[in-house]
PDB file of C-alpha atoms in Angstrom:
ATOM      1  CA  MET A 699      -2.738  -5.193  31.173  1.00 52.00           C
ATOM      2  CA  PHE A 700      -5.008  -8.107  30.379  1.00 57.00           C
ATOM      3  CA  GLN A 701      -8.097  -6.738  32.207  1.00 65.00           C
ATOM      4  CA  PRO A 702      -9.208  -4.687  29.680  1.00 70.00           C
ATOM      5  CA  LEU A 703      -9.211  -6.923  26.704  1.00 64.00           C
ATOM      6  CA  TYR A 704     -10.886  -9.695  28.868  1.00 63.00           C
ATOM      7  CA  ARG A 705     -13.442  -7.482  29.831  1.00 70.00           C
ATOM      8  CA  ARG A 706     -13.681  -6.137  26.057  1.00 72.00           C
ATOM      9  CA  THR A 707     -14.061 -10.063  24.861  1.00 67.00           C
ATOM     10  CA  LEU A 708     -16.966 -11.086  27.567  1.00 66.00           C
ATOM     11  CA  ALA A 709     -18.903  -7.765  26.348  1.00 73.00           C
ATOM     12  CA  LEU A 710     -17.929  -8.784  22.756  1.00 71.00           C
ATOM     13  CA  ALA A 711     -19.910 -12.347  23.690  1.00 70.00           C
ATOM     14  CA  ALA A 712     -22.880 -10.665  24.757  1.00 70.00           C
ATOM     15  CA  SER A 713     -23.015  -8.900  21.228  1.00 78.00           C
ATOM     16  CA  PRO A 714     -25.211  -9.849  18.835  1.00 81.00           C
ATOM     17  CA  HIS A 715     -22.334 -10.267  16.153  1.00 85.00           C
ATOM     18  CA  ALA A 716     -20.411 -12.294  18.483  1.00 85.00           C
ATOM     19  CA  GLY A 717     -20.462 -15.412  16.453  1.00 89.00           C
ATOM     20  CA  TRP A 718     -19.790 -13.667  13.569  1.00 92.00           C
ATOM     21  CA  TRP A 719     -16.511 -12.163  15.313  1.00 88.00           C
ATOM     22  CA  LEU A 720     -15.542 -15.693  16.396  1.00 92.00           C
ATOM     23  CA  PHE A 721     -16.112 -16.972  13.029  1.00 95.00           C
ATOM     24  CA  ALA A 722     -13.655 -14.698  11.541  1.00 93.00           C
ATOM     25  CA  VAL A 723     -10.957 -15.129  14.084  1.00 90.00           C
ATOM     26  CA  ALA A 724     -11.081 -19.300  13.874  1.00 93.00           C
ATOM     27  CA  PHE A 725     -11.068 -18.523   9.828  1.00 95.00           C
ATOM     28  CA  ALA A 726      -8.016 -16.195  10.198  1.00 93.00           C
ATOM     29  CA  GLU A 727      -6.007 -18.611  12.615  1.00 90.00           C
ATOM     30  CA  ALA A 728      -6.568 -21.762  10.442  1.00 92.00           C
ATOM     31  CA  SER A 729      -5.014 -19.856   7.147  1.00 89.00           C
ATOM     32  CA  PHE A 730      -2.726 -16.962   8.241  1.00 83.00           C
ATOM     33  CA  PHE A 731      -3.660 -15.033  11.594  1.00 82.00           C
ATOM     34  CA  PRO A 732      -0.946 -15.862  14.423  1.00 76.00           C
ATOM     35  CA  ILE A 733      -3.315 -15.596  17.516  1.00 76.00           C
ATOM     36  CA  PRO A 734      -4.963 -18.680  18.440  1.00 80.00           C
ATOM     37  CA  VAL A 735      -8.939 -18.563  18.406  1.00 85.00           C
ATOM     38  CA  ASP A 736      -9.052 -20.073  22.100  1.00 82.00           C
ATOM     39  CA  LEU A 737      -8.273 -16.520  23.327  1.00 79.00           C
ATOM     40  CA  MET A 738     -11.521 -15.460  22.222  1.00 83.00           C
ATOM     41  CA  LEU A 739     -13.452 -18.993  22.580  1.00 88.00           C
ATOM     42  CA  ILE A 740     -12.904 -19.571  25.962  1.00 85.00           C
ATOM     43  CA  PRO A 741     -14.261 -15.967  27.799  1.00 83.00           C
ATOM     44  CA  MET A 742     -17.177 -16.156  25.155  1.00 87.00           C
ATOM     45  CA  VAL A 743     -18.156 -19.467  26.654  1.00 88.00           C
ATOM     46  CA  LEU A 744     -17.550 -18.427  30.248  1.00 83.00           C
ATOM     47  CA  ALA A 745     -19.686 -15.284  29.459  1.00 82.00           C
ATOM     48  CA  ALA A 746     -22.280 -17.651  27.927  1.00 83.00           C
ATOM     49  CA  ARG A 747     -22.397 -21.037  28.829  1.00 86.00           C
ATOM     50  CA  GLU A 748     -25.539 -21.916  27.675  1.00 90.00           C
ATOM     51  CA  ARG A 749     -24.055 -20.940  24.049  1.00 90.00           C
ATOM     52  CA  ALA A 750     -20.782 -23.317  24.629  1.00 92.00           C
ATOM     53  CA  PHE A 751     -21.799 -25.899  21.811  1.00 96.00           C
ATOM     54  CA  VAL A 752     -22.990 -23.184  19.544  1.00 95.00           C
ATOM     55  CA  LEU A 753     -19.746 -21.165  19.707  1.00 95.00           C
ATOM     56  CA  ALA A 754     -17.782 -24.523  19.619  1.00 96.00           C
ATOM     57  CA  ALA A 755     -19.650 -25.094  16.539  1.00 97.00           C
ATOM     58  CA  ILE A 756     -18.987 -21.794  15.156  1.00 97.00           C
ATOM     59  CA  CYS A 757     -15.120 -21.907  15.882  1.00 95.00           C
ATOM     60  CA  THR A 758     -15.153 -25.527  13.894  1.00 97.00           C
ATOM     61  CA  ALA A 759     -16.593 -24.391  10.933  1.00 97.00           C
ATOM     62  CA  GLY A 760     -14.439 -21.073  10.873  1.00 97.00           C
ATOM     63  CA  SER A 761     -11.539 -23.140  11.147  1.00 96.00           C
ATOM     64  CA  VAL A 762     -12.129 -25.534   8.495  1.00 97.00           C
ATOM     65  CA  MET A 763     -13.234 -22.852   6.145  1.00 97.00           C
ATOM     66  CA  GLY A 764     -10.070 -21.089   6.911  1.00 96.00           C
ATOM     67  CA  ALA A 765      -8.013 -24.655   6.507  1.00 96.00           C
ATOM     68  CA  MET A 766      -9.723 -24.513   3.089  1.00 96.00           C
ATOM     69  CA  LEU A 767      -8.094 -21.093   2.649  1.00 95.00           C
ATOM     70  CA  GLY A 768      -5.110 -22.156   4.120  1.00 93.00           C
ATOM     71  CA  TRP A 769      -4.519 -25.310   1.837  1.00 94.00           C
ATOM     72  CA  VAL A 770      -5.654 -23.027  -1.354  1.00 94.00           C
ATOM     73  CA  ILE A 771      -2.284 -20.585   0.024  1.00 91.00           C
ATOM     74  CA  GLY A 772      -0.280 -23.694   0.179  1.00 88.00           C
ATOM     75  CA  ALA A 773      -1.476 -25.181  -3.258  1.00 90.00           C
ATOM     76  CA  VAL A 774      -1.323 -22.240  -5.545  1.00 90.00           C
ATOM     77  CA  LEU A 775       0.060 -19.242  -3.508  1.00 86.00           C
ATOM     78  CA  LEU A 776       3.123 -21.022  -2.075  1.00 79.00           C
ATOM     79  CA  GLN A 777       5.733 -18.371  -3.218  1.00 80.00           C
ATOM     80  CA  HIS A 778       3.814 -15.346  -3.009  1.00 81.00           C
ATOM     81  CA  VAL A 779       1.625 -15.744  -0.135  1.00 78.00           C
ATOM     82  CA  ALA A 780       2.607 -18.669   1.850  1.00 74.00           C
ATOM     83  CA  MET A 781       6.272 -18.496   2.175  1.00 80.00           C
ATOM     84  CA  PRO A 782       6.069 -14.886   3.954  1.00 83.00           C
ATOM     85  CA  ILE A 783       3.761 -16.301   6.727  1.00 76.00           C
ATOM     86  CA  VAL A 784       5.834 -19.264   6.804  1.00 77.00           C
ATOM     87  CA  HIS A 785       8.853 -17.142   6.958  1.00 80.00           C
ATOM     88  CA  PHE A 786       7.165 -15.237   9.984  1.00 80.00           C
ATOM     89  CA  TYR A 787       7.206 -18.189  11.942  1.00 75.00           C
ATOM     90  CA  HIS A 788      10.798 -19.174  10.857  1.00 78.00           C
ATOM     91  CA  ALA A 789       9.233 -22.396   9.485  1.00 76.00           C
ATOM     92  CA  GLU A 790      10.960 -22.947   6.180  1.00 79.00           C
ATOM     93  CA  HIS A 791      12.786 -26.067   7.121  1.00 80.00           C
ATOM     94  CA  SER A 792       9.366 -27.315   8.734  1.00 76.00           C
ATOM     95  CA  LEU A 793       7.403 -26.666   5.716  1.00 73.00           C
ATOM     96  CA  ALA A 794       9.324 -28.902   3.855  1.00 78.00           C
ATOM     97  CA  ALA A 795       9.453 -31.732   6.606  1.00 78.00           C
ATOM     98  CA  LEU A 796       5.678 -31.474   6.574  1.00 74.00           C
ATOM     99  CA  GLN A 797       5.150 -31.931   3.029  1.00 76.00           C
ATOM    100  CA  GLU A 798       7.340 -34.972   3.183  1.00 80.00           C
ATOM    101  CA  LYS A 799       5.234 -36.316   6.168  1.00 80.00           C
ATOM    102  CA  PHE A 800       2.341 -35.315   4.402  1.00 79.00           C
ATOM    103  CA  ARG A 801       3.062 -37.624   1.311  1.00 77.00           C
ATOM    104  CA  GLN A 802       3.982 -40.726   3.972  1.00 82.00           C
ATOM    105  CA  TYR A 803       1.443 -40.130   6.965  1.00 83.00           C
ATOM    106  CA  GLY A 804      -1.590 -37.981   5.342  1.00 80.00           C
ATOM    107  CA  VAL A 805      -4.670 -37.854   7.696  1.00 87.00           C
ATOM    108  CA  ALA A 806      -3.127 -38.401  10.962  1.00 87.00           C
ATOM    109  CA  ILE A 807      -0.634 -35.489  10.712  1.00 83.00           C
ATOM    110  CA  ILE A 808      -3.718 -33.341  10.629  1.00 87.00           C
ATOM    111  CA  LEU A 809      -5.356 -35.460  13.284  1.00 87.00           C
ATOM    112  CA  LEU A 810      -2.612 -35.075  15.755  1.00 84.00           C
ATOM    113  CA  LYS A 811      -1.289 -31.199  14.968  1.00 82.00           C
ATOM    114  CA  GLY A 812      -4.975 -30.006  14.976  1.00 82.00           C
ATOM    115  CA  LEU A 813      -5.306 -30.654  18.796  1.00 80.00           C
ATOM    116  CA  THR A 814      -1.605 -29.134  19.392  1.00 75.00           C
ATOM    117  CA  PRO A 815      -0.556 -25.806  20.230  1.00 66.00           C
ATOM    118  CA  ILE A 816       1.275 -25.924  16.982  1.00 73.00           C
ATOM    119  CA  PRO A 817      -0.148 -23.018  14.558  1.00 79.00           C
ATOM    120  CA  PHE A 818      -2.597 -25.092  12.638  1.00 86.00           C
ATOM    121  CA  LYS A 819      -2.129 -22.569   9.472  1.00 86.00           C
ATOM    122  CA  ILE A 820       1.577 -24.274   8.941  1.00 82.00           C
ATOM    123  CA  VAL A 821      -0.385 -27.624   8.699  1.00 86.00           C
ATOM    124  CA  THR A 822      -2.980 -26.304   6.189  1.00 91.00           C
ATOM    125  CA  ILE A 823      -0.461 -24.654   4.056  1.00 87.00           C
ATOM    126  CA  ALA A 824       1.832 -27.860   4.261  1.00 84.00           C
ATOM    127  CA  ALA A 825      -1.241 -29.622   3.168  1.00 89.00           C
ATOM    128  CA  GLY A 826      -1.832 -27.528   0.174  1.00 91.00           C
ATOM    129  CA  ALA A 827       1.738 -27.482  -0.724  1.00 86.00           C
ATOM    130  CA  ALA A 828       2.053 -31.126  -0.523  1.00 87.00           C
ATOM    131  CA  HIS A 829      -1.071 -31.046  -3.061  1.00 89.00           C
ATOM    132  CA  PHE A 830      -2.541 -33.587  -0.216  1.00 91.00           C
ATOM    133  CA  ALA A 831      -6.049 -34.281  -1.542  1.00 92.00           C
ATOM    134  CA  ILE A 832      -8.779 -32.100  -0.430  1.00 94.00           C
ATOM    135  CA  LEU A 833     -11.275 -33.888   0.926  1.00 94.00           C
ATOM    136  CA  PRO A 834      -9.798 -35.984   3.157  1.00 94.00           C
ATOM    137  CA  PHE A 835      -7.545 -33.115   4.328  1.00 94.00           C
ATOM    138  CA  LEU A 836     -11.374 -30.954   4.899  1.00 95.00           C
ATOM    139  CA  ALA A 837     -12.405 -34.158   7.072  1.00 95.00           C
ATOM    140  CA  ALA A 838      -9.664 -34.508   8.948  1.00 95.00           C
ATOM    141  CA  SER A 839      -9.720 -30.957   9.910  1.00 95.00           C
ATOM    142  CA  LEU A 840     -13.323 -30.975  10.705  1.00 96.00           C
ATOM    143  CA  VAL A 841     -12.375 -33.862  13.238  1.00 96.00           C
ATOM    144  CA  THR A 842      -9.598 -32.699  14.824  1.00 94.00           C
ATOM    145  CA  ARG A 843     -10.754 -29.091  14.954  1.00 94.00           C
ATOM    146  CA  GLY A 844     -14.230 -29.988  16.116  1.00 95.00           C
ATOM    147  CA  ALA A 845     -12.874 -32.349  18.914  1.00 93.00           C
ATOM    148  CA  ARG A 846     -10.408 -29.324  19.853  1.00 90.00           C
ATOM    149  CA  PHE A 847     -13.149 -26.892  20.123  1.00 93.00           C
ATOM    150  CA  PHE A 848     -15.685 -29.175  21.421  1.00 95.00           C
ATOM    151  CA  LEU A 849     -13.497 -30.155  24.194  1.00 90.00           C
ATOM    152  CA  VAL A 850     -13.043 -26.646  25.356  1.00 88.00           C
ATOM    153  CA  ALA A 851     -16.632 -26.089  25.296  1.00 92.00           C
ATOM    154  CA  THR A 852     -17.290 -29.268  27.050  1.00 92.00           C
ATOM    155  CA  LEU A 853     -14.910 -28.642  29.868  1.00 89.00           C
ATOM    156  CA  LEU A 854     -16.360 -25.164  30.162  1.00 88.00           C
ATOM    157  CA  TRP A 855     -19.624 -25.941  30.559  1.00 90.00           C
ATOM    158  CA  PHE A 856     -19.046 -28.309  33.423  1.00 87.00           C
ATOM    159  CA  TYR A 857     -16.485 -26.374  35.305  1.00 84.00           C
ATOM    160  CA  GLY A 858     -17.382 -22.616  33.857  1.00 77.00           C
ATOM    161  CA  ALA A 859     -17.872 -21.010  37.315  1.00 73.00           C
ATOM    162  CA  PRO A 860     -14.655 -22.219  38.899  1.00 76.00           C
ATOM    163  CA  ILE A 861     -12.499 -21.650  35.756  1.00 72.00           C
ATOM    164  CA  LYS A 862     -13.948 -18.078  35.197  1.00 69.00           C
ATOM    165  CA  ASP A 863     -13.086 -17.351  38.889  1.00 72.00           C
ATOM    166  CA  PHE A 864      -9.729 -18.772  38.589  1.00 70.00           C
ATOM    167  CA  ILE A 865      -9.286 -16.759  35.181  1.00 66.00           C
ATOM    168  CA  GLU A 866     -10.500 -13.482  36.661  1.00 63.00           C
ATOM    169  CA  ARG A 867      -8.001 -13.659  39.964  1.00 68.00           C
ATOM    170  CA  ARG A 868      -5.082 -14.952  37.540  1.00 67.00           C
ATOM    171  CA  LEU A 869      -5.438 -13.259  34.266  1.00 61.00           C
ATOM    172  CA  THR A 870      -1.805 -12.099  34.085  1.00 66.00           C
ATOM    173  CA  LEU A 871      -0.986 -15.681  35.304  1.00 69.00           C
ATOM    174  CA  VAL A 872      -3.399 -17.470  32.626  1.00 66.00           C
ATOM    175  CA  MET A 873      -2.558 -15.048  29.504  1.00 64.00           C
ATOM    176  CA  THR A 874       1.220 -15.789  30.316  1.00 72.00           C
ATOM    177  CA  GLY A 875       0.702 -19.352  29.941  1.00 71.00           C
ATOM    178  CA  PHE A 876      -1.657 -18.889  26.516  1.00 64.00           C
ATOM    179  CA  LEU A 877       1.298 -16.808  25.630  1.00 67.00           C
ATOM    180  CA  PHE A 878       4.051 -19.774  26.452  1.00 72.00           C
ATOM    181  CA  LEU A 879       1.660 -22.036  24.604  1.00 68.00           C
ATOM    182  CA  ILE A 880       1.980 -19.908  21.436  1.00 62.00           C
ATOM    183  CA  ILE A 881       5.932 -19.653  21.803  1.00 66.00           C
ATOM    184  CA  ALA A 882       5.979 -23.327  22.728  1.00 68.00           C
ATOM    185  CA  GLY A 883       3.609 -24.044  19.436  1.00 63.00           C
ATOM    186  CA  ILE A 884       5.834 -21.636  17.244  1.00 61.00           C
ATOM    187  CA  LEU A 885       9.196 -23.458  18.508  1.00 64.00           C
ATOM    188  CA  ALA A 886       7.589 -26.708  17.582  1.00 62.00           C
ATOM    189  CA  VAL A 887       6.873 -25.686  14.426  1.00 54.00           C
ATOM    190  CA  THR A 888      10.702 -24.476  13.619  1.00 54.00           C
ATOM    191  CA  LEU A 889      12.150 -27.594  15.341  1.00 57.00           C
ATOM    192  CA  LEU A 890      10.071 -30.285  13.654  1.00 53.00           C
TER     193      LEU A 890
END
């Protein structure tokens, strides 16, 4: 069931528009899209390991730009746009808790949560809703998202062949693991 999607992502990695697609997914994932960009980044790096760090940079740029949109959604469009997104994750309580935590811990929340499977859009929207200062927010987003994507790219650059072989032989297991991480991240948001 996952093989066609995996093959399509590998083919997309070779396309001249691959970087734009990756940027768009990273942008959307940081502000409103529920699927993590890693599901696109990993196969793309495995298909073109020599471009691993370029792809990580594209992901980072897209994610930080998307984080800015998430912040605006939280700061300006909380009731009309953000609450349906938050409601999708059943995270109304978590949003309120995150807003309070932003007032107390600020940048540390962004740095920690940006590395976890917790949906980053919840963090970006909560930062905007708390009216957390935009420049420290963007700087922390750049650091944490860059660390995450460059870590993935580095691991795949060094260990790409065995990882690619493992993924291709156990694609269903790997995708089930990703789904588990997504669900765990959503549950973590709802149980904050």
